Protein backbone atom coordinates (compact mmCIF):
# COMPACT_ATOMS: atom_id res chain seq x y z
CA UNK A 1 0.00 0.00 0.00
CA UNK A 2 2.76 2.44 0.88
CA UNK A 3 4.56 1.75 -2.40
CA UNK A 4 1.37 2.45 -4.33
CA UNK A 5 0.93 5.78 -2.57
CA UNK A 6 4.55 6.74 -3.28
CA UNK A 7 4.16 5.84 -6.95
CA UNK A 8 0.96 7.86 -7.19
CA UNK A 9 2.63 10.85 -5.56
CA UNK A 10 5.59 10.57 -7.93
CA UNK A 11 3.28 10.29 -10.93
CA UNK A 12 1.23 13.27 -9.79
CA UNK A 13 4.40 15.28 -9.24
CA UNK A 14 5.72 14.33 -12.66
CA UNK A 15 2.47 15.25 -14.38
CA UNK A 16 2.10 18.57 -12.59
CA UNK A 17 5.73 19.41 -13.32
CA UNK A 18 5.16 18.56 -16.98
CA UNK A 19 1.79 20.18 -17.49
CA UNK A 20 1.96 23.01 -14.98
CA UNK A 21 0.18 24.09 -11.84
CA UNK A 22 -3.12 24.61 -13.68
CA UNK A 23 -3.72 20.87 -13.29
CA UNK A 24 -3.21 20.82 -9.52
CA UNK A 25 -6.97 20.74 -8.85
CA UNK A 26 -7.60 17.89 -11.29
CA UNK A 27 -7.50 14.24 -10.39
CA UNK A 28 -4.78 11.98 -11.75
CA UNK A 29 -7.36 10.18 -13.88
CA UNK A 30 -8.47 13.44 -15.50
CA UNK A 31 -4.87 14.42 -16.22
CA UNK A 32 -4.06 10.99 -17.70
CA UNK A 33 -7.22 11.02 -19.83
CA UNK A 34 -6.42 14.48 -21.22
CA UNK A 35 -2.81 13.48 -21.86
CA UNK A 36 -3.80 10.31 -23.72
CA UNK A 37 -6.37 12.24 -25.76
CA UNK A 38 -3.78 14.89 -26.69
CA UNK A 39 -1.24 12.20 -27.65
CA UNK A 40 -3.81 10.43 -29.83
CA UNK A 41 -4.67 13.72 -31.51
CA UNK A 42 -0.99 14.50 -32.13
CA UNK A 43 -0.42 11.03 -33.52
CA UNK A 44 -3.34 11.43 -35.95
CA UNK A 45 -2.23 14.91 -37.03
CA UNK A 46 1.33 13.73 -37.79
CA UNK A 47 0.36 10.68 -39.84
CA UNK A 48 1.54 10.54 -43.44
CA UNK A 49 0.37 8.55 -46.45
CA UNK A 50 3.20 6.08 -45.87
CA UNK A 51 1.68 5.19 -42.48
CA UNK A 52 -1.34 3.73 -44.28
CA UNK A 53 0.80 1.25 -46.24
CA UNK A 54 1.58 -1.18 -43.44
Coordinates of N, CA and C in Angstrom, one line a residue:
X1 N 0.8 -1.2 0.0 CA 0.0 0.0 0.0 C 0.9 1.3 0.0
X2 N 1.9 1.3 0.8 CA 2.8 2.4 0.9 C 3.5 2.7 -0.5
X3 N 3.9 1.6 -1.1 CA 4.6 1.8 -2.4 C 3.6 2.4 -3.4
X4 N 2.4 1.9 -3.4 CA 1.4 2.5 -4.3 C 1.2 3.9 -4.1
X5 N 1.1 4.4 -2.9 CA 0.9 5.8 -2.6 C 2.1 6.6 -3.1
X6 N 3.3 6.1 -2.8 CA 4.6 6.7 -3.3 C 4.5 6.9 -4.8
X7 N 4.2 5.8 -5.5 CA 4.2 5.8 -7.0 C 3.1 6.9 -7.4
X8 N 2.0 6.9 -6.8 CA 1.0 7.9 -7.2 C 1.5 9.3 -7.0
X9 N 2.1 9.5 -5.8 CA 2.6 10.8 -5.6 C 3.7 11.2 -6.6
X10 N 4.6 10.3 -6.9 CA 5.6 10.6 -7.9 C 5.0 10.9 -9.3
X11 N 4.0 10.1 -9.7 CA 3.3 10.3 -10.9 C 2.6 11.6 -11.0
X12 N 1.9 12.0 -9.9 CA 1.2 13.3 -9.8 C 2.2 14.4 -9.9
X13 N 3.4 14.3 -9.2 CA 4.4 15.3 -9.2 C 5.0 15.4 -10.6
X14 N 5.2 14.3 -11.3 CA 5.7 14.3 -12.7 C 4.7 15.0 -13.6
X15 N 3.5 14.7 -13.5 CA 2.5 15.2 -14.4 C 2.3 16.7 -14.1
X16 N 2.3 17.2 -12.9 CA 2.1 18.6 -12.6 C 3.3 19.4 -13.0
X17 N 4.5 18.7 -12.9 CA 5.7 19.4 -13.3 C 5.7 19.5 -14.8
X18 N 5.2 18.5 -15.5 CA 5.2 18.6 -17.0 C 4.1 19.5 -17.5
X19 N 2.9 19.4 -16.9 CA 1.8 20.2 -17.5 C 1.4 21.5 -16.7
X20 N 2.1 21.7 -15.7 CA 2.0 23.0 -15.0 C 1.0 22.9 -13.8
X21 N 1.0 24.0 -13.1 CA 0.2 24.1 -11.8 C -1.3 24.2 -12.1
X22 N -1.7 24.5 -13.3 CA -3.1 24.6 -13.7 C -3.8 23.3 -13.5
X23 N -3.1 22.2 -13.5 CA -3.7 20.9 -13.3 C -3.8 20.4 -11.8
X24 N -3.3 21.2 -10.9 CA -3.2 20.8 -9.5 C -4.6 20.4 -9.0
X25 N -5.7 21.0 -9.4 CA -7.0 20.7 -8.9 C -7.6 19.5 -9.5
X26 N -7.0 19.0 -10.6 CA -7.6 17.9 -11.3 C -7.1 16.6 -10.7
X27 N -7.9 15.5 -10.9 CA -7.5 14.2 -10.4 C -6.5 13.6 -11.4
X28 N -5.8 12.6 -10.9 CA -4.8 12.0 -11.7 C -5.5 11.4 -13.0
X29 N -6.6 10.8 -12.8 CA -7.4 10.2 -13.9 C -7.7 11.2 -14.9
X30 N -8.1 12.4 -14.5 CA -8.5 13.4 -15.5 C -7.2 13.9 -16.3
X31 N -6.1 14.0 -15.6 CA -4.9 14.4 -16.2 C -4.4 13.3 -17.2
X32 N -4.5 12.1 -16.8 CA -4.1 11.0 -17.7 C -5.0 10.9 -18.9
X33 N -6.3 11.1 -18.7 CA -7.2 11.0 -19.8 C -6.9 12.1 -20.8
X34 N -6.7 13.4 -20.3 CA -6.4 14.5 -21.2 C -5.1 14.2 -22.0
X35 N -4.1 13.7 -21.3 CA -2.8 13.5 -21.9 C -2.9 12.4 -23.0
X36 N -3.6 11.3 -22.7 CA -3.8 10.3 -23.7 C -4.6 10.8 -24.9
X37 N -5.6 11.7 -24.7 CA -6.4 12.2 -25.8 C -5.5 13.2 -26.6
X38 N -4.7 14.0 -26.0 CA -3.8 14.9 -26.7 C -2.8 14.1 -27.5
X39 N -2.2 13.0 -26.9 CA -1.2 12.2 -27.6 C -1.9 11.5 -28.9
X40 N -3.1 11.0 -28.7 CA -3.8 10.4 -29.8 C -4.1 11.5 -30.9
X41 N -4.4 12.7 -30.5 CA -4.7 13.7 -31.5 C -3.4 14.1 -32.2
X42 N -2.3 14.2 -31.5 CA -1.0 14.5 -32.1 C -0.6 13.4 -33.1
X43 N -0.8 12.2 -32.7 CA -0.4 11.0 -33.5 C -1.2 11.1 -34.8
X44 N -2.5 11.4 -34.7 CA -3.3 11.4 -35.9 C -2.9 12.6 -36.8
X45 N -2.6 13.7 -36.2 CA -2.2 14.9 -37.0 C -0.9 14.8 -37.7
X46 N 0.0 13.9 -37.2 CA 1.3 13.7 -37.8 C 1.4 12.5 -38.7
X47 N 0.3 11.8 -39.0 CA 0.4 10.7 -39.8 C 0.6 11.1 -41.3
X48 N 1.3 10.3 -42.0 CA 1.5 10.5 -43.4 C 0.9 9.4 -44.3
X49 N 0.9 9.6 -45.6 CA 0.4 8.5 -46.4 C 1.1 7.2 -46.3
X50 N 2.4 7.3 -46.0 CA 3.2 6.1 -45.9 C 2.8 5.3 -44.7
X51 N 2.2 5.9 -43.7 CA 1.7 5.2 -42.5 C 0.5 4.3 -42.8
X52 N -0.2 4.6 -43.9 CA -1.3 3.7 -44.3 C -0.9 2.5 -45.0
X53 N 0.3 2.4 -45.5 CA 0.8 1.3 -46.2 C 1.6 0.3 -45.4
X54 N 0.9 -0.2 -44.4 CA 1.6 -1.2 -43.4 C 1.5 -2.6 -44.0

